[in-house]
Amino acid sequence: MLREFRLPDLGEGLTESEIVNWHIAVGDTVTLNQVIAEVETAKAVVELPSPYEGVVACLHEQPGTVVEVGSPIVSFEVAAAAGAQPEQAPDAPARREPNLVGYGAVPDSTGRPARRRRAAASAAAEPAPRPAPRPAPQPAPVSEAPVSERPRSTPPVRKLARDMGIDLARVRGTGPEGLVVRADVVRAASPAAAPATGTAAESELQPGREERIRISGVRKHTAAAMVASAFTAPHATVFLTVDVTATMDLLARLRAQPDFDGVKLSPLTLAAKAVCLGLRRFPAVNSRWDADAGEIIRYNYVNLGIAAATPRGLTVPNIKDAQKLSLHGLAAAVTALAQTARDGKTAPADLAGGTISISNVGVFGVDAGTPILNPGEAAILALGAVRRQPWEYNGDIALRSVMTLSLSFDHRLVDGEQGAGFLRAVGDVLAEPVLALAMA
């Protein structure tokens, strides 16, 4: 019997997702919980497991298509279980879709939301209502052509080719086994790659001088969030330059300890610990302004966000209850969080519920900045690059490791004294990391 799988609710109020890639094709046999697709929400790329065991009958959507929650994306032919209920008539109560663990509530079955497409791809046929019984399904147009007849490329490369008006069938792939890669498309679009036309007017209009990139997914969400934050919360920023030589020496000693094998130790690790300790003295920095309720929500826990630059844009996953973790625990958590973010596998739940964030701009060689608050948080700390430079030390001038800290805060929640005091507390721990032991 035929079973449709509708795009599930991926949580956090997200109403749509973009199909990034299919891991299956029509005719494939799949097992329960096998990963069948990757979809991109406004926050992260998520793998979708199969809720059924059977044969893929129809793929309703192409990669690059934005689908609303509750819309069918794939149909399976599954074996009829003993005692299974017959197919329902169109006016019968709708059968509940399986609820995938970790992906929120079951989609509303009162109707099918309309689908919105961003890509200029041919639309798949809309499945007809289910009479009882109904014949075996016909594959949608998206899957009629065998994959082998298409030029081999990845979805982002096909999207780039569509945007630049390039026919992939005419592009020679230089990747493994003839795979068409991004450089092949750009080369095909460049004026040097185009044949001469003999007219000056045509030569001025050769493709390749501009590139249009669709605003979608993580980048679109980040842009909207930053605009909302910048024009809602009154930002103020304070700076502090700190001698972190003792921190760098401590990190070097800890890296040599067997207990820290496999985790990355950096100034960010100690800064994370310093933030958790500083919030004990300045709890106003760990709060949220709830305009609708007319209240200030003060958190008695720390969900520490770590800004991560990924190929899909900026994400800020957070470490839950960071205040409970030791230095080793924080180091392990930051290492795992960064790797997951770079791989595009951060779960939506890990991106929600942050209370304060750190942005390590120093890894890009930047000394300082004025970071924008993550929406719903009262403060964000930016770490600058560690520089070896002359510094006053014990009444003399010495070559020391120096870092500039920047703290942006919501001036509705945090006044100047509190913001400066918290930044000074963080700086004190980084200047004398032994304080972390005394305050822990």
mmCIF file of C-alpha atoms in Angstrom, residues 183-429:
data_model
loop_
_atom_site.group_PDB
_atom_site.id
_atom_site.type_symbol
_atom_site.label_atom_id
_atom_site.label_comp_id
_atom_site.label_asym_id
_atom_site.label_seq_id
_atom_site.Cartn_x
_atom_site.Cartn_y
_atom_site.Cartn_z
ATOM 1 C CA ALA A 183 34.933 26.132 -10.962
ATOM 2 C CA ASP A 184 33.709 24.425 -14.161
ATOM 3 C CA VAL A 185 30.493 26.475 -14.136
ATOM 4 C CA VAL A 186 32.320 29.742 -13.416
ATOM 5 C CA ARG A 187 34.806 28.960 -16.189
ATOM 6 C CA ALA A 188 31.981 28.257 -18.619
ATOM 7 C CA ALA A 189 30.379 31.582 -17.737
ATOM 8 C CA SER A 190 33.527 33.693 -18.052
ATOM 9 C CA PRO A 191 34.036 35.901 -21.107
ATOM 10 C CA ALA A 192 37.223 34.025 -21.982
ATOM 11 C CA ALA A 193 35.305 30.761 -22.220
ATOM 12 C CA ALA A 194 32.581 32.151 -24.470
ATOM 13 C CA PRO A 195 33.019 32.051 -28.255
ATOM 14 C CA ALA A 196 33.712 35.334 -30.000
ATOM 15 C CA THR A 197 30.674 36.862 -31.647
ATOM 16 C CA GLY A 198 32.370 39.496 -33.760
ATOM 17 C CA THR A 199 30.325 42.449 -32.434
ATOM 18 C CA ALA A 200 31.361 44.924 -29.768
ATOM 19 C CA ALA A 201 27.857 45.119 -28.289
ATOM 20 C CA GLU A 202 27.657 41.361 -27.751
ATOM 21 C CA SER A 203 31.143 41.174 -26.236
ATOM 22 C CA GLU A 204 30.119 43.703 -23.576
ATOM 23 C CA LEU A 205 27.266 41.462 -22.457
ATOM 24 C CA GLN A 206 29.182 38.265 -21.860
ATOM 25 C CA PRO A 207 28.144 36.409 -18.674
ATOM 26 C CA GLY A 208 30.473 36.032 -15.739
ATOM 27 C CA ARG A 209 30.909 39.665 -14.642
ATOM 28 C CA GLU A 210 28.322 39.285 -11.898
ATOM 29 C CA GLU A 211 27.028 36.456 -9.780
ATOM 30 C CA ARG A 212 23.641 36.342 -8.066
ATOM 31 C CA ILE A 213 23.318 34.248 -4.921
ATOM 32 C CA ARG A 214 19.871 33.555 -3.530
ATOM 33 C CA ILE A 215 19.353 34.658 0.078
ATOM 34 C CA SER A 216 18.052 31.593 1.859
ATOM 35 C CA GLY A 217 18.302 29.315 4.854
ATOM 36 C CA VAL A 218 20.733 30.219 7.609
ATOM 37 C CA ARG A 219 21.923 33.468 6.025
ATOM 38 C CA LYS A 220 18.385 34.770 5.560
ATOM 39 C CA HIS A 221 17.494 33.970 9.173
ATOM 40 C CA THR A 222 20.713 35.549 10.475
ATOM 41 C CA ALA A 223 20.151 38.743 8.500
ATOM 42 C CA ALA A 224 16.590 39.134 9.777
ATOM 43 C CA ALA A 225 17.654 38.409 13.357
ATOM 44 C CA MET A 226 20.526 40.903 13.283
ATOM 45 C CA VAL A 227 18.344 43.663 11.834
ATOM 46 C CA ALA A 228 15.689 43.007 14.468
ATOM 47 C CA SER A 229 18.315 43.018 17.231
ATOM 48 C CA ALA A 230 20.108 46.159 16.048
ATOM 49 C CA PHE A 231 16.897 48.196 15.798
ATOM 50 C CA THR A 232 15.141 46.792 18.888
ATOM 51 C CA ALA A 233 17.742 46.568 21.657
ATOM 52 C CA PRO A 234 19.750 49.741 22.423
ATOM 53 C CA HIS A 235 23.330 48.520 22.087
ATOM 54 C CA ALA A 236 26.252 49.811 24.116
ATOM 55 C CA THR A 237 29.805 48.472 23.847
ATOM 56 C CA VAL A 238 32.758 48.623 26.253
ATOM 57 C CA PHE A 239 36.346 47.522 25.626
ATOM 58 C CA LEU A 240 39.139 46.157 27.787
ATOM 59 C CA THR A 241 42.695 45.216 26.825
ATOM 60 C CA VAL A 242 44.138 42.472 29.010
ATOM 61 C CA ASP A 243 47.545 40.873 29.546
ATOM 62 C CA VAL A 244 46.697 37.185 28.979
ATOM 63 C CA THR A 245 50.225 35.810 29.232
ATOM 64 C CA ALA A 246 49.278 33.706 32.257
ATOM 65 C CA THR A 247 46.315 32.265 30.355
ATOM 66 C CA MET A 248 48.486 31.293 27.373
ATOM 67 C CA ASP A 249 51.038 29.669 29.694
ATOM 68 C CA LEU A 250 48.303 27.704 31.496
ATOM 69 C CA LEU A 251 46.802 26.497 28.226
ATOM 70 C CA ALA A 252 50.223 25.304 27.053
ATOM 71 C CA ARG A 253 50.673 23.282 30.246
ATOM 72 C CA LEU A 254 47.177 21.811 30.079
ATOM 73 C CA ARG A 255 47.643 20.697 26.458
ATOM 74 C CA ALA A 256 50.491 18.495 27.653
ATOM 75 C CA GLN A 257 48.221 16.694 30.132
ATOM 76 C CA PRO A 258 46.774 13.315 29.043
ATOM 77 C CA ASP A 259 43.371 14.290 30.425
ATOM 78 C CA PHE A 260 43.043 16.961 27.731
ATOM 79 C CA ASP A 261 43.877 14.701 24.778
ATOM 80 C CA GLY A 262 41.302 15.027 22.005
ATOM 81 C CA VAL A 263 39.927 18.424 23.028
ATOM 82 C CA LYS A 264 40.944 21.810 21.694
ATOM 83 C CA LEU A 265 42.193 24.248 24.296
ATOM 84 C CA SER A 266 42.193 27.928 23.356
ATOM 85 C CA PRO A 267 41.622 31.318 24.996
ATOM 86 C CA LEU A 268 37.945 30.773 24.113
ATOM 87 C CA THR A 269 37.852 27.876 26.593
ATOM 88 C CA LEU A 270 39.026 30.001 29.508
ATOM 89 C CA ALA A 271 36.858 32.909 28.370
ATOM 90 C CA ALA A 272 33.833 30.608 28.515
ATOM 91 C CA LYS A 273 34.717 29.699 32.095
ATOM 92 C CA ALA A 274 35.329 33.356 32.946
ATOM 93 C CA VAL A 275 31.900 34.342 31.585
ATOM 94 C CA CYS A 276 30.154 31.729 33.744
ATOM 95 C CA LEU A 277 32.030 32.955 36.829
ATOM 96 C CA GLY A 278 31.445 36.629 36.056
ATOM 97 C CA LEU A 279 27.690 36.119 35.764
ATOM 98 C CA ARG A 280 27.561 35.103 39.424
ATOM 99 C CA ARG A 281 28.526 38.671 40.362
ATOM 100 C CA PHE A 282 26.591 40.402 37.599
ATOM 101 C CA PRO A 283 23.397 38.392 36.992
ATOM 102 C CA ALA A 284 21.720 41.267 35.113
ATOM 103 C CA VAL A 285 23.974 40.456 32.151
ATOM 104 C CA ASN A 286 22.301 37.047 31.929
ATOM 105 C CA SER A 287 18.724 38.168 31.306
ATOM 106 C CA ARG A 288 16.088 38.947 28.688
ATOM 107 C CA TRP A 289 13.673 41.826 28.080
ATOM 108 C CA ASP A 290 10.127 40.507 27.617
ATOM 109 C CA ALA A 291 8.246 43.483 26.173
ATOM 110 C CA ASP A 292 4.981 41.580 25.719
ATOM 111 C CA ALA A 293 4.806 40.564 29.378
ATOM 112 C CA GLY A 294 6.351 43.777 30.664
ATOM 113 C CA GLU A 295 8.947 41.758 32.567
ATOM 114 C CA ILE A 296 12.677 41.170 32.816
ATOM 115 C CA ILE A 297 13.514 37.471 32.804
ATOM 116 C CA ARG A 298 16.680 36.746 34.746
ATOM 117 C CA TYR A 299 18.260 33.344 34.120
ATOM 118 C CA ASN A 300 19.710 31.263 36.932
ATOM 119 C CA TYR A 301 21.534 29.092 34.409
ATOM 120 C CA VAL A 302 23.904 29.785 31.517
ATOM 121 C CA ASN A 303 23.208 28.514 28.007
ATOM 122 C CA LEU A 304 26.422 29.811 26.474
ATOM 123 C CA GLY A 305 26.247 30.576 22.746
ATOM 124 C CA ILE A 306 29.394 30.205 20.646
ATOM 125 C CA ALA A 307 29.252 32.088 17.324
ATOM 126 C CA ALA A 308 30.407 29.787 14.517
ATOM 127 C CA ALA A 309 31.177 30.774 10.932
ATOM 128 C CA THR A 310 29.999 28.030 8.556
ATOM 129 C CA PRO A 311 29.792 27.741 4.759
ATOM 130 C CA ARG A 312 26.060 28.432 5.073
ATOM 131 C CA GLY A 313 26.470 31.515 7.246
ATOM 132 C CA LEU A 314 26.706 32.438 10.908
ATOM 133 C CA THR A 315 25.153 30.169 13.514
ATOM 134 C CA VAL A 316 25.191 30.489 17.311
ATOM 135 C CA PRO A 317 24.641 27.069 18.904
ATOM 136 C CA ASN A 318 24.788 27.079 22.674
ATOM 137 C CA ILE A 319 26.155 24.895 25.437
ATOM 138 C CA LYS A 320 23.315 24.049 27.802
ATOM 139 C CA ASP A 321 23.969 24.647 31.517
ATOM 140 C CA ALA A 322 27.535 25.718 30.854
ATOM 141 C CA GLN A 323 27.843 26.919 34.469
ATOM 142 C CA LYS A 324 27.907 23.283 35.604
ATOM 143 C CA LEU A 325 30.875 22.276 33.426
ATOM 144 C CA SER A 326 34.520 22.062 34.425
ATOM 145 C CA LEU A 327 37.232 23.558 32.217
ATOM 146 C CA HIS A 328 37.668 20.163 30.577
ATOM 147 C CA GLY A 329 33.920 19.836 30.053
ATOM 148 C CA LEU A 330 33.736 23.285 28.453
ATOM 149 C CA ALA A 331 36.683 22.490 26.178
ATOM 150 C CA ALA A 332 35.048 19.247 25.024
ATOM 151 C CA ALA A 333 31.686 20.961 24.518
ATOM 152 C CA VAL A 334 33.175 23.826 22.466
ATOM 153 C CA THR A 335 35.161 21.352 20.324
ATOM 154 C CA ALA A 336 32.106 19.215 19.573
ATOM 155 C CA LEU A 337 29.862 22.220 19.008
ATOM 156 C CA ALA A 338 32.256 23.831 16.501
ATOM 157 C CA GLN A 339 32.732 20.625 14.518
ATOM 158 C CA THR A 340 28.996 19.959 14.336
ATOM 159 C CA ALA A 341 28.354 23.534 13.186
ATOM 160 C CA ARG A 342 31.011 23.332 10.444
ATOM 161 C CA ASP A 343 29.467 20.086 9.222
ATOM 162 C CA GLY A 344 26.050 21.776 9.061
ATOM 163 C CA LYS A 345 24.572 19.196 11.437
ATOM 164 C CA THR A 346 23.595 21.430 14.353
ATOM 165 C CA ALA A 347 20.161 20.443 15.655
ATOM 166 C CA PRO A 348 17.533 23.228 15.885
ATOM 167 C CA ALA A 349 17.263 22.661 19.648
ATOM 168 C CA ASP A 350 20.968 23.501 20.042
ATOM 169 C CA LEU A 351 20.385 26.884 18.391
ATOM 170 C CA ALA A 352 17.534 27.887 20.705
ATOM 171 C CA GLY A 353 17.461 29.005 24.314
ATOM 172 C CA GLY A 354 20.791 30.816 24.502
ATOM 173 C CA THR A 355 21.251 33.329 27.346
ATOM 174 C CA ILE A 356 24.616 34.977 26.494
ATOM 175 C CA SER A 357 27.119 34.524 23.654
ATOM 176 C CA ILE A 358 30.824 34.685 22.782
ATOM 177 C CA SER A 359 32.201 35.609 19.350
ATOM 178 C CA ASN A 360 35.871 34.736 18.820
ATOM 179 C CA VAL A 361 36.772 37.260 16.108
ATOM 180 C CA GLY A 362 40.439 36.874 17.006
ATOM 181 C CA VAL A 363 40.689 33.740 14.861
ATOM 182 C CA PHE A 364 40.292 36.049 11.843
ATOM 183 C CA GLY A 365 43.157 38.289 12.964
ATOM 184 C CA VAL A 366 40.823 41.013 14.268
ATOM 185 C CA ASP A 367 41.713 42.935 17.426
ATOM 186 C CA ALA A 368 38.275 44.236 18.458
ATOM 187 C CA GLY A 369 34.761 44.999 17.272
ATOM 188 C CA THR A 370 31.246 45.939 18.310
ATOM 189 C CA PRO A 371 29.293 42.663 18.096
ATOM 190 C CA ILE A 372 25.514 42.679 17.626
ATOM 191 C CA LEU A 373 23.462 40.938 20.273
ATOM 192 C CA ASN A 374 21.957 37.567 19.541
ATOM 193 C CA PRO A 375 18.171 38.231 19.687
ATOM 194 C CA GLY A 376 16.725 37.621 23.149
ATOM 195 C CA GLU A 377 20.070 37.951 24.936
ATOM 196 C CA ALA A 378 21.403 40.827 27.014
ATOM 197 C CA ALA A 379 25.105 40.608 26.123
ATOM 198 C CA ILE A 380 27.704 39.235 23.735
ATOM 199 C CA LEU A 381 31.458 39.085 24.357
ATOM 200 C CA ALA A 382 33.945 39.369 21.472
ATOM 201 C CA LEU A 383 37.488 38.018 21.863
ATOM 202 C CA GLY A 384 40.213 39.722 19.846
ATOM 203 C CA ALA A 385 43.435 38.237 18.544
ATOM 204 C CA VAL A 386 46.227 37.497 21.021
ATOM 205 C CA ARG A 387 49.185 39.747 20.150
ATOM 206 C CA ARG A 388 52.752 39.672 21.455
ATOM 207 C CA GLN A 389 53.588 43.295 22.186
ATOM 208 C CA PRO A 390 55.414 45.557 24.664
ATOM 209 C CA TRP A 391 53.423 45.936 27.878
ATOM 210 C CA GLU A 392 53.986 47.377 31.337
ATOM 211 C CA TYR A 393 54.820 44.487 33.667
ATOM 212 C CA ASN A 394 56.094 44.702 37.267
ATOM 213 C CA GLY A 395 57.166 48.317 36.797
ATOM 214 C CA ASP A 396 59.060 47.613 33.585
ATOM 215 C CA ILE A 397 58.376 47.085 29.873
ATOM 216 C CA ALA A 398 58.205 43.455 28.718
ATOM 217 C CA LEU A 399 56.969 41.502 25.703
ATOM 218 C CA ARG A 400 53.593 40.076 26.746
ATOM 219 C CA SER A 401 50.560 38.307 25.207
ATOM 220 C CA VAL A 402 47.746 40.867 25.010
ATOM 221 C CA MET A 403 44.077 40.555 24.002
ATOM 222 C CA THR A 404 41.261 43.101 23.614
ATOM 223 C CA LEU A 405 37.797 42.159 24.880
ATOM 224 C CA SER A 406 34.606 43.822 23.601
ATOM 225 C CA LEU A 407 31.271 43.539 25.369
ATOM 226 C CA SER A 408 28.048 44.696 23.712
ATOM 227 C CA PHE A 409 24.996 44.775 25.971
ATOM 228 C CA ASP A 410 21.333 45.739 25.952
ATOM 229 C CA HIS A 411 21.208 49.061 27.803
ATOM 230 C CA ARG A 412 17.605 48.412 28.851
ATOM 231 C CA LEU A 413 18.821 45.520 30.989
ATOM 232 C CA VAL A 414 22.411 46.357 31.803
ATOM 233 C CA ASP A 415 23.667 49.780 32.832
ATOM 234 C CA GLY A 416 27.195 51.005 32.196
ATOM 235 C CA GLU A 417 28.487 50.093 35.653
ATOM 236 C CA GLN A 418 27.199 46.524 35.379
ATOM 237 C CA GLY A 419 28.529 46.072 31.835
ATOM 238 C CA ALA A 420 31.958 47.453 32.728
ATOM 239 C CA GLY A 421 32.080 45.453 35.968
ATOM 240 C CA PHE A 422 31.241 42.189 34.203
ATOM 241 C CA LEU A 423 33.864 42.802 31.496
ATOM 242 C CA ARG A 424 36.439 43.594 34.176
ATOM 243 C CA ALA A 425 35.556 40.340 35.990
ATOM 244 C CA VAL A 426 36.074 38.330 32.780
ATOM 245 C CA GLY A 427 39.350 40.145 32.142
ATOM 246 C CA ASP A 428 40.594 39.444 35.677
ATOM 247 C CA VAL A 429 40.167 35.698 35.195
#
